[in-house]
Coordinates of C-alpha atoms in Angstrom, one line a residue:
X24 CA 89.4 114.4 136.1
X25 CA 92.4 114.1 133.7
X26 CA 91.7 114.9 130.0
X27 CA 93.7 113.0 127.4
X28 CA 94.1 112.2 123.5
X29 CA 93.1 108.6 123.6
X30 CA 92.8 106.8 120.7
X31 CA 93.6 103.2 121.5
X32 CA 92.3 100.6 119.8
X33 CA 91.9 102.2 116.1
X34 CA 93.8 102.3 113.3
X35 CA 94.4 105.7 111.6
X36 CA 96.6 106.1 108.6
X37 CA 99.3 108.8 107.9
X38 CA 99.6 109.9 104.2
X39 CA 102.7 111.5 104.0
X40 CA 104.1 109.8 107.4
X41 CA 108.0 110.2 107.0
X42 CA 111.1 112.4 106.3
X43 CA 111.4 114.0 110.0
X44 CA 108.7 116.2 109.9
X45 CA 104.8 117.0 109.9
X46 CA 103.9 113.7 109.1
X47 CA 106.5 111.6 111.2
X48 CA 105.4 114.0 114.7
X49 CA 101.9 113.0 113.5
X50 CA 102.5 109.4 113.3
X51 CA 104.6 109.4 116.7
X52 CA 101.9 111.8 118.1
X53 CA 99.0 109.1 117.0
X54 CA 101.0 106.2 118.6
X55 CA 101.3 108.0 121.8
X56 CA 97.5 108.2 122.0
X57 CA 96.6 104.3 121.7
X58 CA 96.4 103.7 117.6
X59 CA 97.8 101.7 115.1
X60 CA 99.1 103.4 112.7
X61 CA 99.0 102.9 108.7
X62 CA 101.7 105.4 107.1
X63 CA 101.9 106.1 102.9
X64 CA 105.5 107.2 102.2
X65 CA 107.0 107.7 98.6
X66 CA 110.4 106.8 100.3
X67 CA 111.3 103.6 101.8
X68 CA 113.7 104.6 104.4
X69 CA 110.8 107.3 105.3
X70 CA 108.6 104.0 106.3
X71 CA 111.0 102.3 107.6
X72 CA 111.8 104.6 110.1
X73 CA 108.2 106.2 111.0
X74 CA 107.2 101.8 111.7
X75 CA 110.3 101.8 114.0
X76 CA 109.6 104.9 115.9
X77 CA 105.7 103.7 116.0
X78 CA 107.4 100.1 117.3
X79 CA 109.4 101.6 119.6
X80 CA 105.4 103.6 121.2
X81 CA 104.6 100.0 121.6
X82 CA 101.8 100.2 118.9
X83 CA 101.7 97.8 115.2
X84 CA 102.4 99.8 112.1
X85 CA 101.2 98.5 108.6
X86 CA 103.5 100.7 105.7
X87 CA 103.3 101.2 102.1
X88 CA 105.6 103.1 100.0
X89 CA 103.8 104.8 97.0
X90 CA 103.2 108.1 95.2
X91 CA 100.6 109.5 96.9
X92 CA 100.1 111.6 93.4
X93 CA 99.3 108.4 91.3
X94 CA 95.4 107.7 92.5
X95 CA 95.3 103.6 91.5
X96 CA 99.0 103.1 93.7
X97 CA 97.1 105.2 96.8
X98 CA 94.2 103.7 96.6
X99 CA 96.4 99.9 96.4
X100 CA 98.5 101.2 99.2
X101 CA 95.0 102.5 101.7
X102 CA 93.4 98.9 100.4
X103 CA 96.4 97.2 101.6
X104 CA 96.5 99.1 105.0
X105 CA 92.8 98.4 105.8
X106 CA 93.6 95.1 105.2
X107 CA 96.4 94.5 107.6
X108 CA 95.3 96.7 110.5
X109 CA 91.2 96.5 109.8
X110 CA 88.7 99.6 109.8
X111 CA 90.4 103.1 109.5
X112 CA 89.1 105.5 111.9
X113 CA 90.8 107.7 111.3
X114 CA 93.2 109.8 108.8
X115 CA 95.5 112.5 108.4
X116 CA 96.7 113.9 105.3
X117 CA 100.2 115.6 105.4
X118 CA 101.6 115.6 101.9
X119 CA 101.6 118.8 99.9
X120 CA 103.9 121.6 99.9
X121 CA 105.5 124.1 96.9
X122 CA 109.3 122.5 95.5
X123 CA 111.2 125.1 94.5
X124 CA 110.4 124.9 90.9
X125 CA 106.5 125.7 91.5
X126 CA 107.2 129.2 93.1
X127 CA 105.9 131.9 90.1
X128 CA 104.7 135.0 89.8
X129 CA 100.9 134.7 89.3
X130 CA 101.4 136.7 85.9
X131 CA 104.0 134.4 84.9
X132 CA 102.6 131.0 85.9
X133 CA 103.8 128.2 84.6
X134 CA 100.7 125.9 83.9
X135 CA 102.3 122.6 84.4
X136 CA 103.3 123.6 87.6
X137 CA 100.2 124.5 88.7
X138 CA 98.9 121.0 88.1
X139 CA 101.6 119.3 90.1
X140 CA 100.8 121.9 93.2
X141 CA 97.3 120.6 93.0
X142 CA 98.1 117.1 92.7
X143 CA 100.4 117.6 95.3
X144 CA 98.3 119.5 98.0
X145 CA 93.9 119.0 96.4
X146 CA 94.0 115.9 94.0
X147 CA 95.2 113.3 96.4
X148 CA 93.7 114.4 99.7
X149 CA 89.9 114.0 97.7
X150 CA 90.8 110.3 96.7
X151 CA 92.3 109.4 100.0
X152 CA 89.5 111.1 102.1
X153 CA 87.0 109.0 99.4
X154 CA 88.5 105.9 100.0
X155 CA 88.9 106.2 104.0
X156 CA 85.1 107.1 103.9
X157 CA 83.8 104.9 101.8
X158 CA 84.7 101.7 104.3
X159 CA 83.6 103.8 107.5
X160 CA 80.3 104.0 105.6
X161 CA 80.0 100.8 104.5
X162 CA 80.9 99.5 108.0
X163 CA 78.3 102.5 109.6
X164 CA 81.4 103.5 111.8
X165 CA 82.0 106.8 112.9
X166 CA 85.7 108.1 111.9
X167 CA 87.4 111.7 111.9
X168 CA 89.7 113.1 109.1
X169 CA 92.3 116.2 109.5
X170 CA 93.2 117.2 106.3
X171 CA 96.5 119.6 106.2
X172 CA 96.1 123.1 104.9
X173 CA 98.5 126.5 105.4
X174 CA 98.0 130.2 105.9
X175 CA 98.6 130.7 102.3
X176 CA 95.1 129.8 101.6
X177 CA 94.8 133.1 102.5
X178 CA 96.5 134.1 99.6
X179 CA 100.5 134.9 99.5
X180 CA 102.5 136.2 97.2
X181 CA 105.0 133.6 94.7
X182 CA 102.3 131.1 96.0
X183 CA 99.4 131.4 93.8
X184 CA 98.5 127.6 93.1
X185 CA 99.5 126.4 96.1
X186 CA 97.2 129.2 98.0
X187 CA 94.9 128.2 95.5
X188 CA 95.1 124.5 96.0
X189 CA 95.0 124.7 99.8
X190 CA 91.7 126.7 99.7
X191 CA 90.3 124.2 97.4
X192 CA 91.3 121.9 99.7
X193 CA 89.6 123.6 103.0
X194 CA 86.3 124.0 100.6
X195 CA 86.0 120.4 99.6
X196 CA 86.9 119.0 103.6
X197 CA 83.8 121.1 104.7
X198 CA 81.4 119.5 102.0
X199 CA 82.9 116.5 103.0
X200 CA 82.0 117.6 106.4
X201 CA 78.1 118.1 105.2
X202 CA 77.3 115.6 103.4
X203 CA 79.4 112.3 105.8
X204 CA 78.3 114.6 109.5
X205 CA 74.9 112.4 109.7
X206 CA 77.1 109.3 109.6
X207 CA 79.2 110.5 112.2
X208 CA 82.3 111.2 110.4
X209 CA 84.0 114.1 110.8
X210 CA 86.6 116.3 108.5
X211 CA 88.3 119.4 109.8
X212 CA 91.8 121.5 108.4
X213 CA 95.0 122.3 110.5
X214 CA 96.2 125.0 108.6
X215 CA 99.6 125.5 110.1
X216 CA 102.0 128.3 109.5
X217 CA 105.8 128.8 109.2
X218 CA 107.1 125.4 110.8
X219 CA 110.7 124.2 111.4
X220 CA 110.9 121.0 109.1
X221 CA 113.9 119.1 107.1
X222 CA 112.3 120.5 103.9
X223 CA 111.1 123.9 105.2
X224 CA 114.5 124.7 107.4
X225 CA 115.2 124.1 110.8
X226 CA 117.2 127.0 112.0
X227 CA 117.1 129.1 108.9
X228 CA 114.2 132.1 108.5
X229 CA 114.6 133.2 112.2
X230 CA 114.1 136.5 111.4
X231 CA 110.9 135.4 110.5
X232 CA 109.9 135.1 114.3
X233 CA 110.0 138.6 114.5
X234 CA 107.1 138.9 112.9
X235 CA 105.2 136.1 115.0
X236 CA 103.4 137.0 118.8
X237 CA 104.8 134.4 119.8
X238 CA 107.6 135.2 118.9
X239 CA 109.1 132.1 117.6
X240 CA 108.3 129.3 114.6
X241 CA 106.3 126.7 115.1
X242 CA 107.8 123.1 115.5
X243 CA 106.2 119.9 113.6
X244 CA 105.0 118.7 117.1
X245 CA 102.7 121.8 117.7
X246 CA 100.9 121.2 114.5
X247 CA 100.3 117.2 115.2
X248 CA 99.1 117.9 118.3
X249 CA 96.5 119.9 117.2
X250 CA 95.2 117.5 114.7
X251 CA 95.3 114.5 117.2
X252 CA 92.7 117.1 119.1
X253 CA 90.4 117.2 115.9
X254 CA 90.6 113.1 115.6
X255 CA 89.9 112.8 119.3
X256 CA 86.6 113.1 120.9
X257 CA 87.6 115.6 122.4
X258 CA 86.1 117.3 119.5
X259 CA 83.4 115.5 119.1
X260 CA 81.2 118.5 117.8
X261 CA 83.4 120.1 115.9
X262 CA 83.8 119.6 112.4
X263 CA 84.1 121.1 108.8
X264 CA 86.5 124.2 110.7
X265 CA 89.8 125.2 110.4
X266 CA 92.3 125.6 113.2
X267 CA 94.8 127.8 112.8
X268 CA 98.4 126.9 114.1
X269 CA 101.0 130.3 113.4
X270 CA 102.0 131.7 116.1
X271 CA 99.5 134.2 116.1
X272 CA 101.4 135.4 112.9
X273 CA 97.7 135.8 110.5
X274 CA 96.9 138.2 113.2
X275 CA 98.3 141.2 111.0
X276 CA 100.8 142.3 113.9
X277 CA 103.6 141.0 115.3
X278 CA 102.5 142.1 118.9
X279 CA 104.3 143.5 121.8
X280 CA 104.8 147.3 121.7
X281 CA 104.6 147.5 118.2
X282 CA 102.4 150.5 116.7
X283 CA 100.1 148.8 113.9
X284 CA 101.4 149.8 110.4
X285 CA 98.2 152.3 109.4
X286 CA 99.3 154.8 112.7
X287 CA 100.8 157.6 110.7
X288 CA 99.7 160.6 112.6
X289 CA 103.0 161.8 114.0
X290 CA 101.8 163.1 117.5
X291 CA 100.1 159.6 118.4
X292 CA 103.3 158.0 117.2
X293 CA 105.4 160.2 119.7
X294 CA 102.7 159.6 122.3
X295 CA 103.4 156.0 122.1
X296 CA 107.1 156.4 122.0
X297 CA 107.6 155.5 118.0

């Protein structure tokens, strides 16, 4: 029996759906399975160009260009969504990241900053999650949410709020997760690691893969198709979790032949040809 990502026939909205990256291969990704997609870009070309590649899946695509940071234009721009395409089953939240005017030492932060990271990656996420919710349970329909996190939750270094925020953000998806499970909504975290994106880099950092078992960086396709698991049934008893999409790169070891870093003794390191 063939297994498949099927959600046809629903209508799940993309927050951060555009520029090329995460949230465009999640849009494309959530066509491909059957739904209609609802994407919240700051950028008009961005919307344009997810509802053409959406079009071009065969599936409708309702857009709204807003700051996702600003809670009364998202909430406008989900109630405007709902309204064209009907219930939302389903939602991913992609925006967040660090601009290169966050990155601080933690003993030098730069307070202001820190509030943008958390608007940027926490503060949005809780008001679009509370607004998707609040129709599915006011309809009593069951929905799924994938919220995106990072590795950096973790805790890494120049990346103190944004760690910070991301956390936060894993932490509130599995209260989320307790207190909407008996009403059949479910809320997991794709927490992805270094990923080749417009913003991020395509081809730069390859050293970087060095450091990975897999031995290479993970593209923007690898990360929406493990949230288009979560939103599936597939996963149908899974929720409030994290899944991990690096490379194998939180492991602690790049893999392969490679002695771990605490072997100092020099007669197992000659044993093992190091």
């Amino acid at each position: 029996m063939a297994i498949s990502i099927d959600l046809s026939g629903r209508a799940c909205v993309v927050v951060g759906g555009g520029g090329g990256g995460i949230g465009t291969a999640m849009a494309e990704a959530a066509a491909e399975a059957g739904a209609d997609l609802g994407v919240v870009t700051n950028v008009a070309d961005h919307a344009a160009d997810t509802a053409r590649r959406v079009g071009d899946a065969g599936r409708r695509c309702a857009t709204a260009v807003a700051d996702a940071t600003d809670e009364d234009a998202l909430v406008e721009a989900l109630a405007r969504i709902s309204a064209d395409l009907g219930p939302v089953r389903h939602l991913v939240n992609v925006v967040g990241g660090n601009l290169a005017e966050d990155w601080f030492r933690a003993a030098e932060f730069d307070m202001d900053a820190f509030d943008r990271v958390v608007a940027r990656n926490l503060r949005y996420a809780v008001v679009s999650c509370r607004e998707v919710a609040r129709g599915l349970l006011a309809a009593g329909m069951p929905g799924s949410i994938v919220n995106i996190s990072s590795i950096a939750a973790r805790g890494t270094p120049l990346l103190a709020a944004y760690g910070a925020a991301k956390a936060g953000l894993e932490s509130f998806s599995r209260t989320m997760a307790m207190e909407w499970g008996p009403r059949g909504i479910r809320v997991n975290l794709v927490a992805p690691g270094t990923i080749k994106t417009p913003r991020a880099g395509q081809d730069d950092m390859e050293e970087a893969a060095r450091a990975i078992p897999l031995r290479r960086r993970g593209e923007a396709r690898d990360i929406a198709d493990a949230a288009m698991f979560l939103l599936s049934d597939l996963s149908g008893y899974v929720t409030g979790q994290t899944l991990v999409v690096d490379g194998g790169s939180s492991l602690g070891h790049p893999g392969g032949d490679e002695l771990p870093v605490f072997v100092t003794n020099p007669a197992i390191r000659a044993r093992f040809g190091r």
